[in-house]
Amino acid sequence: MQLVDADMQRVNQMILDMAAANAEMIPEIARHLIDSGGKRLRPMLTLAAALACGYRGDGHVKLAATVEFMHTATLLHDDVVDESELRRGKPSARMVWGNQASVLVGDYLLGQAFRTMVEVGSLDALAVLSRAAAVIAEGEVLQLVAAKHLSTSEEQYLQVINAKTAALFSAATEVGPIIAGSSAKVRAGLADYGTQLGLAFQLVDDALDYGGSSMTLGKKVGDDFREGKVTLPILIAAARGGDDDRAFWQRTIEQGDIEDADLDHAIELLGKHQAIAATVERARAYGDKAIAALEVLEEGPYRAALEDVVYFCVSRVS
Amino acid sequence: MQLVDADMQRVNQMILDMAAANAEMIPEIARHLIDSGGKRLRPMLTLAAALACGYRGDGHVKLAATVEFMHTATLLHDDVVDESELRRGKPSARMVWGNQASVLVGDYLLGQAFRTMVEVGSLDALAVLSRAAAVIAEGEVLQLVAAKHLSTSEEQYLQVINAKTAALFSAATEVGPIIAGSSAKVRAGLADYGTQLGLAFQLVDDALDYGGSSMTLGKKVGDDFREGKVTLPILIAAARGGDDDRAFWQRTIEQGDIEDADLDHAIELLGKHQAIAATVERARAYGDKAIAALEVLEEGPYRAALEDVVYFCVSRVS
């Protein structure tokens, strides 16, 4: 984080500039989300990837800001779709300003993201980021359809998180070598790093939603369960459990009939079948692949920083 | 329409290709909207503008399809925001597939629009279209805030429709000369043509929502009224009316307390104060400006076609 700190300050300023608009509500909502303690992991990845490839210019700051805006727009729409009341422990934008404003301000942020990435002038970077925008939305639609089905296979679930989470991580890291003019090999390596890191990140998030193996980071537990979202821990526990377990998951996740004591029972079942441990194990494996993908880069402080991001993401849970 | 018919067939095929996705729901929803009898006015404008500038290539077909996709994405989100039950006389997508799917599929269509416009490879066209995407969303937010206020000035209202409607018309016509490599003068002229045409089009739509001066085209009357939308006819009637009228508009539009007989009374008041005629008159004036803006083009069949579009739009109402 210290390595990219000066550039992150510029990203933060760029984000405030991009959120400016004639309608006052827009910067208000943008600030609500942007100031709410997000980790800014994605823009940091774009900065570090570009600098790791020897980029010397201003484009990486703009692209980092657009990546964060794409992410923020997704959060706004996700909260509407999931009817979420909280986001990072604070009331979600839809609870403060309403669903209508959340939909439209999300659209505005996405539009501003595209405007800003066009200014950078790299058609290759535009192709990667615009493809990611479509893939993310497609992943969300797939999740909407698959969300409540225990029959979802692990492979199908990985497809969903590949689209809804890993695609943006991958785009965030791939645009770095693109604007640095790196070789196809370096570009492919950093894109792969982003994909693997994104998968690890999402699986850790899935585990944390049930408390992880410890409960260090204070993430609110049980949101996915209450929203009836099928995630990997549940798929594993349901597959490993007997008929009674299956009836429990069908009632709670598929039918949405959830009582007060059910979350505790869910966490108990996940523990009994080592479903959290198995999820974290898979996250670790993706993390290892992410670190291996970095071999396309020469050793140095930025490659070490990108490795540290992997350790940080995986260590959130263990 | 006949002039661009062959290219429109290619636009239609491109639209079907762009709507393809792993999630079946996406092409279903896209087809629901795209096949529902829309006029395809915007893509036709892009084709005609490009051909009028002597363009010989394939980019205009892709850009026309992206313009229609941007429009379709806006419709999906608009219906969610306005809680509309009908769109062009059929159940809106949100009534068939739900708000959640409408939000996410709108995002997908927008993402696909950006992917496709990047393929055309014109950074200038990308700048125009991405700016339009942000301006449209900003206009929708402004309308959300202004929607129910009778204190909205005519100037403020024109700003809203400039953003939410005219910006896409203008982008649709401006990208034609851009990819044709036309002069800055021609480009500015066609952008202005689109803006003026868009303003005329929206004001005619506002008038038609109260039946227009005739009721030839079978548009469902009263949607704006029932949704409590302030439009120019109401602003004019409220400004010209007395205290009784004002109380009526406050109750119906600002407070949303609408009874069965109110639409008839609203139409009566609009007639009494010549509010529809005044709205149509302003639309005509914008139509005249649109035709004047075409003077940057040499005379010929495409310029004549672009003039015909203006006559067609304005004649819908009178």
PDB file of N, CA, C and O in Angstrom, chain B residues 209-243:
ATOM      1  N   ASP B 209     -48.830  12.128 -24.605  1.00  0.00           N
ATOM      2  CA  ASP B 209     -49.238  11.457 -23.374  1.00  0.00           C
ATOM      3  C   ASP B 209     -50.574  12.000 -22.865  1.00  0.00           C
ATOM      4  O   ASP B 209     -51.237  11.364 -22.046  1.00  0.00           O
ATOM      5  N   TYR B 210     -50.961  13.178 -23.336  1.00  0.00           N
ATOM      6  CA  TYR B 210     -52.295  13.707 -23.000  1.00  0.00           C
ATOM      7  C   TYR B 210     -53.199  13.681 -24.222  1.00  0.00           C
ATOM      8  O   TYR B 210     -54.154  14.443 -24.323  1.00  0.00           O
ATOM      9  N   GLY B 211     -52.864  12.813 -25.184  1.00  0.00           N
ATOM     10  CA  GLY B 211     -53.730  12.636 -26.342  1.00  0.00           C
ATOM     11  C   GLY B 211     -53.334  13.472 -27.538  1.00  0.00           C
ATOM     12  O   GLY B 211     -53.863  13.300 -28.627  1.00  0.00           O
ATOM     13  N   GLY B 212     -52.354  14.382 -27.356  1.00  0.00           N
ATOM     14  CA  GLY B 212     -51.966  15.258 -28.453  1.00  0.00           C
ATOM     15  C   GLY B 212     -53.139  16.123 -28.858  1.00  0.00           C
ATOM     16  O   GLY B 212     -54.091  16.298 -28.089  1.00  0.00           O
ATOM     17  N   SER B 213     -53.096  16.701 -30.064  1.00  0.00           N
ATOM     18  CA  SER B 213     -54.253  17.464 -30.512  1.00  0.00           C
ATOM     19  C   SER B 213     -55.220  16.527 -31.233  1.00  0.00           C
ATOM     20  O   SER B 213     -56.400  16.742 -31.295  1.00  0.00           O
ATOM     21  N   SER B 214     -54.713  15.429 -31.777  1.00  0.00           N
ATOM     22  CA  SER B 214     -55.610  14.359 -32.215  1.00  0.00           C
ATOM     23  C   SER B 214     -55.168  13.113 -31.440  1.00  0.00           C
ATOM     24  O   SER B 214     -54.308  13.188 -30.592  1.00  0.00           O
ATOM     25  N   MET B 215     -55.743  11.962 -31.716  1.00  0.00           N
ATOM     26  CA  MET B 215     -55.283  10.774 -30.990  1.00  0.00           C
ATOM     27  C   MET B 215     -54.975   9.663 -31.958  1.00  0.00           C
ATOM     28  O   MET B 215     -55.255   8.495 -31.722  1.00  0.00           O
ATOM     29  N   THR B 216     -54.358  10.055 -33.071  1.00  0.00           N
ATOM     30  CA  THR B 216     -54.197   9.122 -34.185  1.00  0.00           C
ATOM     31  C   THR B 216     -53.370   7.889 -33.862  1.00  0.00           C
ATOM     32  O   THR B 216     -53.658   6.807 -34.340  1.00  0.00           O
ATOM     33  N   LEU B 217     -52.325   8.022 -33.038  1.00  0.00           N
ATOM     34  CA  LEU B 217     -51.335   6.947 -33.020  1.00  0.00           C
ATOM     35  C   LEU B 217     -51.511   5.930 -31.895  1.00  0.00           C
ATOM     36  O   LEU B 217     -50.676   5.066 -31.682  1.00  0.00           O
ATOM     37  N   GLY B 218     -52.601   6.054 -31.166  1.00  0.00           N
ATOM     38  CA  GLY B 218     -52.954   4.984 -30.231  1.00  0.00           C
ATOM     39  C   GLY B 218     -51.998   4.835 -29.064  1.00  0.00           C
ATOM     40  O   GLY B 218     -51.964   3.803 -28.407  1.00  0.00           O
ATOM     41  N   LYS B 219     -51.170   5.823 -28.813  1.00  0.00           N
ATOM     42  CA  LYS B 219     -50.335   5.763 -27.618  1.00  0.00           C
ATOM     43  C   LYS B 219     -51.244   5.793 -26.397  1.00  0.00           C
ATOM     44  O   LYS B 219     -52.254   6.484 -26.383  1.00  0.00           O
ATOM     45  N   LYS B 220     -50.914   5.055 -25.385  1.00  0.00           N
ATOM     46  CA  LYS B 220     -51.726   5.032 -24.179  1.00  0.00           C
ATOM     47  C   LYS B 220     -51.643   6.398 -23.505  1.00  0.00           C
ATOM     48  O   LYS B 220     -50.563   6.922 -23.274  1.00  0.00           O
ATOM     49  N   VAL B 221     -52.795   6.945 -23.211  1.00  0.00           N
ATOM     50  CA  VAL B 221     -52.854   8.310 -22.690  1.00  0.00           C
ATOM     51  C   VAL B 221     -52.775   8.295 -21.166  1.00  0.00           C
ATOM     52  O   VAL B 221     -53.337   7.412 -20.516  1.00  0.00           O
ATOM     53  N   GLY B 222     -52.043   9.253 -20.619  1.00  0.00           N
ATOM     54  CA  GLY B 222     -52.111   9.479 -19.180  1.00  0.00           C
ATOM     55  C   GLY B 222     -51.036   8.819 -18.346  1.00  0.00           C
ATOM     56  O   GLY B 222     -51.057   8.931 -17.121  1.00  0.00           O
ATOM     57  N   ASP B 223     -50.070   8.127 -18.986  1.00  0.00           N
ATOM     58  CA  ASP B 223     -49.011   7.469 -18.192  1.00  0.00           C
ATOM     59  C   ASP B 223     -48.235   8.478 -17.352  1.00  0.00           C
ATOM     60  O   ASP B 223     -47.996   8.255 -16.164  1.00  0.00           O
ATOM     61  N   ASP B 224     -47.799   9.570 -17.991  1.00  0.00           N
ATOM     62  CA  ASP B 224     -47.022  10.577 -17.265  1.00  0.00           C
ATOM     63  C   ASP B 224     -47.836  11.120 -16.088  1.00  0.00           C
ATOM     64  O   ASP B 224     -47.312  11.316 -14.986  1.00  0.00           O
ATOM     65  N   PHE B 225     -49.114  11.363 -16.344  1.00  0.00           N
ATOM     66  CA  PHE B 225     -49.985  11.915 -15.298  1.00  0.00           C
ATOM     67  C   PHE B 225     -50.083  10.961 -14.118  1.00  0.00           C
ATOM     68  O   PHE B 225     -49.890  11.343 -12.966  1.00  0.00           O
ATOM     69  N   ARG B 226     -50.358   9.686 -14.429  1.00  0.00           N
ATOM     70  CA  ARG B 226     -50.509   8.705 -13.355  1.00  0.00           C
ATOM     71  C   ARG B 226     -49.214   8.520 -12.567  1.00  0.00           C
ATOM     72  O   ARG B 226     -49.230   8.202 -11.384  1.00  0.00           O
ATOM     73  N   GLU B 227     -48.065   8.711 -13.265  1.00  0.00           N
ATOM     74  CA  GLU B 227     -46.778   8.571 -12.558  1.00  0.00           C
ATOM     75  C   GLU B 227     -46.371   9.872 -11.864  1.00  0.00           C
ATOM     76  O   GLU B 227     -45.298   9.954 -11.279  1.00  0.00           O
ATOM     77  N   GLY B 228     -47.216  10.891 -11.957  1.00  0.00           N
ATOM     78  CA  GLY B 228     -46.912  12.153 -11.289  1.00  0.00           C
ATOM     79  C   GLY B 228     -45.735  12.888 -11.907  1.00  0.00           C
ATOM     80  O   GLY B 228     -45.021  13.632 -11.238  1.00  0.00           O
ATOM     81  N   LYS B 229     -45.540  12.690 -13.223  1.00  0.00           N
ATOM     82  CA  LYS B 229     -44.401  13.338 -13.884  1.00  0.00           C
ATOM     83  C   LYS B 229     -44.765  14.751 -14.328  1.00  0.00           C
ATOM     84  O   LYS B 229     -45.740  14.947 -15.049  1.00  0.00           O
ATOM     85  N   VAL B 230     -43.940  15.694 -13.901  1.00  0.00           N
ATOM     86  CA  VAL B 230     -44.093  17.051 -14.417  1.00  0.00           C
ATOM     87  C   VAL B 230     -43.541  17.077 -15.837  1.00  0.00           C
ATOM     88  O   VAL B 230     -42.386  16.724 -16.062  1.00  0.00           O
ATOM     89  N   THR B 231     -44.372  17.450 -16.810  1.00  0.00           N
ATOM     90  CA  THR B 231     -43.884  17.637 -18.180  1.00  0.00           C
ATOM     91  C   THR B 231     -44.295  19.041 -18.638  1.00  0.00           C
ATOM     92  O   THR B 231     -45.041  19.735 -17.938  1.00  0.00           O
ATOM     93  N   LEU B 232     -43.829  19.430 -19.809  1.00  0.00           N
ATOM     94  CA  LEU B 232     -44.065  20.814 -20.233  1.00  0.00           C
ATOM     95  C   LEU B 232     -45.553  21.182 -20.312  1.00  0.00           C
ATOM     96  O   LEU B 232     -45.929  22.269 -19.862  1.00  0.00           O
ATOM     97  N   PRO B 233     -46.428  20.336 -20.840  1.00  0.00           N
ATOM     98  CA  PRO B 233     -47.845  20.712 -20.878  1.00  0.00           C
ATOM     99  C   PRO B 233     -48.374  21.115 -19.495  1.00  0.00           C
ATOM    100  O   PRO B 233     -49.103  22.111 -19.365  1.00  0.00           O
ATOM    101  N   ILE B 234     -47.985  20.385 -18.476  1.00  0.00           N
ATOM    102  CA  ILE B 234     -48.464  20.686 -17.124  1.00  0.00           C
ATOM    103  C   ILE B 234     -47.845  21.976 -16.602  1.00  0.00           C
ATOM    104  O   ILE B 234     -48.525  22.803 -15.978  1.00  0.00           O
ATOM    105  N   LEU B 235     -46.562  22.156 -16.846  1.00  0.00           N
ATOM    106  CA  LEU B 235     -45.915  23.388 -16.384  1.00  0.00           C
ATOM    107  C   LEU B 235     -46.581  24.611 -17.006  1.00  0.00           C
ATOM    108  O   LEU B 235     -46.795  25.621 -16.335  1.00  0.00           O
ATOM    109  N   ILE B 236     -46.924  24.503 -18.298  1.00  0.00           N
ATOM    110  CA  ILE B 236     -47.581  25.627 -18.983  1.00  0.00           C
ATOM    111  C   ILE B 236     -48.982  25.845 -18.419  1.00  0.00           C
ATOM    112  O   ILE B 236     -49.373  26.971 -18.083  1.00  0.00           O
ATOM    113  N   ALA B 237     -49.746  24.760 -18.281  1.00  0.00           N
ATOM    114  CA  ALA B 237     -51.124  24.889 -17.787  1.00  0.00           C
ATOM    115  C   ALA B 237     -51.147  25.431 -16.359  1.00  0.00           C
ATOM    116  O   ALA B 237     -51.981  26.285 -16.017  1.00  0.00           O
ATOM    117  N   ALA B 238     -50.212  24.951 -15.527  1.00  0.00           N
ATOM    118  CA  ALA B 238     -50.188  25.402 -14.137  1.00  0.00           C
ATOM    119  C   ALA B 238     -49.812  26.876 -14.065  1.00  0.00           C
ATOM    120  O   ALA B 238     -50.373  27.640 -13.267  1.00  0.00           O
ATOM    121  N   ALA B 239     -48.881  27.299 -14.923  1.00  0.00           N
ATOM    122  CA  ALA B 239     -48.456  28.707 -14.928  1.00  0.00           C
ATOM    123  C   ALA B 239     -49.588  29.621 -15.393  1.00  0.00           C
ATOM    124  O   ALA B 239     -49.741  30.745 -14.914  1.00  0.00           O
ATOM    125  N   ARG B 240     -50.408  29.123 -16.335  1.00  0.00           N
ATOM    126  CA  ARG B 240     -51.470  29.957 -16.898  1.00  0.00           C
ATOM    127  C   ARG B 240     -52.763  29.888 -16.082  1.00  0.00           C
ATOM    128  O   ARG B 240     -53.666  30.677 -16.294  1.00  0.00           O
ATOM    129  N   GLY B 241     -52.870  28.922 -15.180  1.00  0.00           N
ATOM    130  CA  GLY B 241     -54.117  28.722 -14.444  1.00  0.00           C
ATOM    131  C   GLY B 241     -54.192  29.544 -13.164  1.00  0.00           C
ATOM    132  O   GLY B 241     -53.214  30.165 -12.748  1.00  0.00           O
ATOM    133  N   GLY B 242     -55.352  29.510 -12.525  1.00  0.00           N
ATOM    134  CA  GLY B 242     -55.563  30.237 -11.276  1.00  0.00           C
ATOM    135  C   GLY B 242     -55.310  29.346 -10.060  1.00  0.00           C
ATOM    136  O   GLY B 242     -54.729  28.271 -10.187  1.00  0.00           O
ATOM    137  N   ASP B 243     -55.785  29.809  -8.898  1.00  0.00           N
ATOM    138  CA  ASP B 243     -55.531  29.088  -7.649  1.00  0.00           C
ATOM    139  C   ASP B 243     -56.178  27.706  -7.630  1.00  0.00           C
ATOM    140  O   ASP B 243     -55.584  26.749  -7.121  1.00  0.00           O
TER     141      ASP B 243
END
